[in-house]
Amino acid sequence: IRDTPALERLFADARFDAIVHLAALAGVRPSLERPAAYADVNVHGTASLLEVAARHGCPRVVFASSSSVYGERGEGPFRETDPVDRPISPYAATKRAGELVAHSFHHAHGISILCARIFTAYGPRQRPDLAIRKFAERICEGREIPVFGDGSSLRDYTYVDDLVEGLVRGLDRDLGFATLNFASGREVSLGRMIETLESALGIAARIDRQPAQIGDVPRTWGDISAARE
């Protein structure tokens, strides 16, 4: 998506009715090690894609944002109207920047854009670095699982089929410019998630306790009433 000439050739060969923009460098912790690369891909790449989409008259875009834009807060659920001006990782900052770039293209070119703030996706083909898949594999192999903090952190785990359904419905509706939480609407502690894996696999987990990580938020919890509506 940073290769504008390649995008131009792609758009010249076919007229797109809509774009689902999922391309990005993902992950909070890796973004702390490669902040410039994250900005290049997630901000520059998004601007490049939208620039070519506008030039070729693509009317609609669904953009994968992230719950990380909400930053560090103790109360929930998180609502789309909450302030999102204090990200605590470069990844979160680039996703918020992507939303702002998207709004500017909607305003200037009339493109219908839905920013989907995705909360902790899980399910088949999950990224191998994310907790549920990584923990399941390590438990099955008899290896220790790294637990950062005391296990009390809370996440709104959202099943992949629900996310896909939301993305498809987002393609089917012209909302002008909208930001919506794509979440389950409930939170689960890290400790409870590990207990659930132990029960499902029938194997006790071996825990490697480690200190809390910079950039990790204590909780995510999405209010999904706007998305339901």
Short mmCIF file of C-alpha atoms in Angstrom, two decimals:
data_model
loop_
_atom_site.label_atom_id
_atom_site.label_comp_id
_atom_site.label_asym_id
_atom_site.label_seq_id
_atom_site.Cartn_x
_atom_site.Cartn_y
_atom_site.Cartn_z
CA ILE A 1 0.00 0.00 0.00
CA ARG A 2 3.04 2.30 0.08
CA ASP A 3 3.71 1.53 -3.59
CA THR A 4 1.56 4.18 -5.25
CA PRO A 5 2.47 3.20 -8.86
CA ALA A 6 1.45 -0.41 -8.13
CA LEU A 7 -1.86 0.82 -6.68
CA GLU A 8 -2.42 2.99 -9.75
CA ARG A 9 -1.95 -0.03 -12.04
CA LEU A 10 -4.30 -2.10 -9.90
CA PHE A 11 -7.05 0.51 -9.94
CA ALA A 12 -6.60 1.11 -13.66
CA ASP A 13 -7.24 -2.58 -14.38
CA ALA A 14 -10.53 -2.85 -12.47
CA ARG A 15 -13.23 -0.61 -11.09
CA PHE A 16 -13.71 -1.30 -7.40
CA ASP A 17 -17.11 -0.84 -5.76
CA ALA A 18 -15.51 -0.78 -2.32
CA ILE A 19 -12.31 -1.44 -0.39
CA VAL A 20 -11.81 -3.28 2.87
CA HIS A 21 -8.53 -1.86 4.14
CA LEU A 22 -6.97 -4.39 6.52
CA ALA A 23 -3.32 -3.95 5.51
CA ALA A 24 -1.11 -2.78 8.38
CA LEU A 25 1.75 -3.54 10.68
CA ALA A 26 -0.04 -4.89 13.75
CA GLY A 27 0.80 -5.29 17.41
CA VAL A 28 1.48 -2.98 20.32
CA ARG A 29 4.80 -4.39 21.55
CA PRO A 30 6.53 -4.62 18.15
CA SER A 31 5.54 -1.02 17.44
CA LEU A 32 7.68 0.11 20.38
CA GLU A 33 10.69 -1.39 18.62
CA ARG A 34 9.85 -0.16 15.07
CA PRO A 35 7.83 3.05 15.45
CA ALA A 36 8.99 4.64 12.19
CA ALA A 37 8.11 1.52 10.18
CA TYR A 38 4.65 1.45 11.76
CA ALA A 39 4.09 5.09 10.85
CA ASP A 40 5.29 4.46 7.30
CA VAL A 41 2.98 1.51 6.66
CA ASN A 42 -0.06 2.46 8.73
CA VAL A 43 -0.21 6.20 8.04
CA HIS A 44 1.64 6.73 4.77
CA GLY A 45 0.18 3.50 3.36
CA THR A 46 -3.38 4.46 4.32
CA ALA A 47 -2.99 7.93 2.80
CA SER A 48 -1.57 6.42 -0.39
CA LEU A 49 -4.43 3.95 -0.72
CA LEU A 50 -7.09 6.60 -0.12
CA GLU A 51 -5.40 8.98 -2.56
CA VAL A 52 -5.59 6.42 -5.36
CA ALA A 53 -9.14 5.40 -4.36
CA ALA A 54 -10.27 9.02 -4.58
CA ARG A 55 -8.57 9.54 -7.92
CA HIS A 56 -10.32 6.50 -9.41
CA GLY A 57 -13.74 7.22 -7.90
CA CYS A 58 -14.03 4.32 -5.45
CA PRO A 59 -17.06 5.34 -3.38
CA ARG A 60 -16.67 3.32 -0.18
CA VAL A 61 -13.96 2.16 2.22
CA VAL A 62 -14.07 0.09 5.41
CA PHE A 63 -10.90 0.75 7.42
CA ALA A 64 -9.65 -1.56 10.17
CA SER A 65 -8.81 0.63 13.14
CA SER A 66 -8.18 -0.67 16.66
CA SER A 67 -9.46 -0.55 20.22
CA SER A 68 -5.95 0.57 21.17
CA VAL A 69 -6.88 4.14 20.15
CA TYR A 70 -8.78 4.47 23.44
CA GLY A 71 -5.53 4.39 25.40
CA GLU A 72 -5.22 3.64 29.08
CA ARG A 73 -8.39 4.00 31.13
CA GLY A 74 -9.93 2.31 34.12
CA GLU A 75 -13.61 2.60 33.32
CA GLY A 76 -15.77 1.22 30.53
CA PRO A 77 -17.37 0.40 28.29
CA PHE A 78 -15.51 2.47 25.71
CA ARG A 79 -17.75 4.57 23.47
CA GLU A 80 -16.99 6.07 20.08
CA THR A 81 -17.57 9.53 21.55
CA ASP A 82 -14.84 9.05 24.20
CA PRO A 83 -11.64 11.12 23.82
CA VAL A 84 -8.90 9.30 21.91
CA ASP A 85 -6.08 11.82 22.04
CA ARG A 86 -3.68 9.94 24.35
CA PRO A 87 -2.48 6.70 22.73
CA ILE A 88 0.17 4.83 24.72
CA SER A 89 1.91 2.95 21.88
CA PRO A 90 3.09 3.88 18.37
CA TYR A 91 0.65 1.29 16.97
CA ALA A 92 -2.29 3.00 18.67
CA ALA A 93 -1.09 6.39 17.47
CA THR A 94 -0.86 5.20 13.85
CA LYS A 95 -4.37 3.74 13.95
CA ARG A 96 -5.79 6.98 15.32
CA ALA A 97 -3.84 8.88 12.67
CA GLY A 98 -5.37 6.58 10.05
CA GLU A 99 -8.86 7.52 11.25
CA LEU A 100 -8.02 11.22 10.94
CA VAL A 101 -6.58 10.77 7.46
CA ALA A 102 -9.73 8.85 6.50
CA HIS A 103 -11.95 11.66 7.74
CA SER A 104 -10.04 14.20 5.67
CA PHE A 105 -10.59 12.13 2.52
CA HIS A 106 -14.29 11.78 3.31
CA HIS A 107 -14.58 15.53 3.73
CA ALA A 108 -12.55 16.42 0.64
CA HIS A 109 -13.72 13.72 -1.78
CA GLY A 110 -17.03 12.42 -0.42
CA ILE A 111 -15.80 8.86 0.04
CA SER A 112 -17.99 6.88 2.45
CA ILE A 113 -15.63 5.56 5.13
CA LEU A 114 -16.34 3.32 8.11
CA CYS A 115 -13.56 3.10 10.71
CA ALA A 116 -14.01 -0.23 12.51
CA ARG A 117 -12.36 -0.15 15.94
CA ILE A 118 -11.61 -3.85 16.32
CA PHE A 119 -11.28 -5.35 19.81
CA THR A 120 -8.92 -8.35 20.31
CA ALA A 121 -9.82 -10.67 17.46
CA TYR A 122 -9.57 -14.43 18.00
CA GLY A 123 -10.58 -17.62 16.20
CA PRO A 124 -9.30 -19.85 13.38
CA ARG A 125 -6.09 -18.64 11.70
CA GLN A 126 -5.37 -16.18 14.48
CA ARG A 127 -1.95 -14.55 14.35
CA PRO A 128 0.58 -16.82 16.11
CA ASP A 129 1.87 -14.00 18.32
CA LEU A 130 -1.52 -13.33 19.95
CA ALA A 131 -2.32 -14.77 23.34
CA ILE A 132 -5.08 -17.32 22.76
CA ARG A 133 -3.32 -19.14 19.92
CA LYS A 134 0.16 -18.81 21.46
CA PHE A 135 -1.04 -20.01 24.86
CA ALA A 136 -2.98 -22.95 23.38
CA GLU A 137 0.03 -24.13 21.39
CA ARG A 138 2.40 -23.81 24.35
CA ILE A 139 0.03 -25.56 26.75
CA CYS A 140 -0.35 -28.47 24.30
CA GLU A 141 3.45 -28.67 23.98
CA GLY A 142 3.97 -28.59 27.76
CA ARG A 143 5.83 -25.27 27.57
CA GLU A 144 5.44 -22.30 29.88
CA ILE A 145 3.17 -19.44 28.86
CA PRO A 146 4.36 -15.86 29.50
CA VAL A 147 1.89 -13.92 31.63
CA PHE A 148 2.63 -10.21 31.90
CA GLY A 149 1.36 -8.70 35.13
CA ASP A 150 -0.85 -10.44 37.67
CA GLY A 151 -3.43 -11.84 35.23
CA SER A 152 -6.09 -9.28 36.11
CA SER A 153 -5.94 -7.39 32.79
CA LEU A 154 -9.26 -7.41 30.94
CA ARG A 155 -9.91 -7.83 27.23
CA ASP A 156 -12.99 -7.70 25.03
CA TYR A 157 -12.31 -10.85 22.98
CA THR A 158 -14.19 -10.73 19.67
CA TYR A 159 -14.74 -13.82 17.51
CA VAL A 160 -13.51 -13.58 13.94
CA ASP A 161 -16.86 -14.56 12.36
CA ASP A 162 -18.56 -11.64 14.13
CA LEU A 163 -15.87 -9.26 12.90
CA VAL A 164 -16.21 -10.48 9.32
CA GLU A 165 -19.98 -10.10 9.49
CA GLY A 166 -19.52 -6.55 10.73
CA LEU A 167 -17.08 -5.71 7.93
CA VAL A 168 -19.47 -7.07 5.31
CA ARG A 169 -22.40 -5.16 6.78
CA GLY A 170 -20.22 -2.07 6.78
CA LEU A 171 -19.73 -2.52 3.04
CA ASP A 172 -23.49 -2.74 2.54
CA ARG A 173 -24.33 0.54 4.27
CA ASP A 174 -23.46 4.09 3.33
CA LEU A 175 -22.87 5.76 6.70
CA GLY A 176 -21.01 8.75 5.29
CA PHE A 177 -18.16 8.86 7.78
CA ALA A 178 -18.58 6.67 10.85
CA THR A 179 -16.49 5.17 13.64
CA LEU A 180 -17.90 2.01 15.24
CA ASN A 181 -16.69 -0.44 17.87
CA PHE A 182 -16.43 -4.01 16.60
CA ALA A 183 -16.47 -5.92 19.87
CA SER A 184 -18.33 -8.56 21.86
CA GLY A 185 -19.47 -6.02 24.45
CA ARG A 186 -18.06 -7.95 27.42
CA GLU A 187 -14.67 -8.25 29.10
CA VAL A 188 -12.75 -11.33 30.25
CA SER A 189 -9.72 -11.38 32.55
CA LEU A 190 -6.45 -12.88 31.39
CA GLY A 191 -6.65 -15.34 34.25
CA ARG A 192 -10.13 -16.46 33.21
CA MET A 193 -9.01 -16.88 29.61
CA ILE A 194 -6.17 -19.16 30.73
CA GLU A 195 -8.56 -21.19 32.90
CA THR A 196 -10.89 -21.60 29.91
CA LEU A 197 -8.01 -22.87 27.75
CA GLU A 198 -6.95 -25.31 30.49
CA SER A 199 -10.51 -26.65 30.70
CA ALA A 200 -10.91 -26.96 26.93
CA LEU A 201 -7.55 -28.65 26.42
CA GLY A 202 -7.62 -30.77 29.60
CA ILE A 203 -4.07 -29.66 30.45
CA ALA A 204 -2.82 -27.45 33.27
CA ALA A 205 -0.88 -24.40 32.11
CA ARG A 206 2.66 -23.73 33.30
CA ILE A 207 2.88 -20.00 34.03
CA ASP A 208 5.94 -17.82 33.49
CA ARG A 209 5.21 -14.63 35.45
CA GLN A 210 6.69 -11.49 33.93
CA PRO A 211 6.31 -7.76 34.67
CA ALA A 212 3.61 -5.74 32.94
CA GLN A 213 4.63 -4.47 29.50
CA ILE A 214 4.93 -0.86 28.38
CA GLY A 215 2.15 -0.06 25.91
CA ASP A 216 -0.28 -2.69 27.22
CA VAL A 217 -3.56 -1.25 28.45
CA PRO A 218 -5.20 -2.65 31.61
CA ARG A 219 -8.56 -3.22 29.95
CA THR A 220 -10.56 -3.04 26.73
CA TRP A 221 -14.36 -3.12 26.67
CA GLY A 222 -16.38 -1.91 23.73
CA ASP A 223 -19.85 -0.41 23.83
CA ILE A 224 -21.46 -1.89 20.71
CA SER A 225 -24.83 -0.16 20.86
CA ALA A 226 -23.95 2.16 17.94
CA ALA A 227 -22.79 -0.74 15.79
CA ARG A 228 -25.97 -2.68 16.60
CA GLU A 229 -28.07 0.30 15.59
#
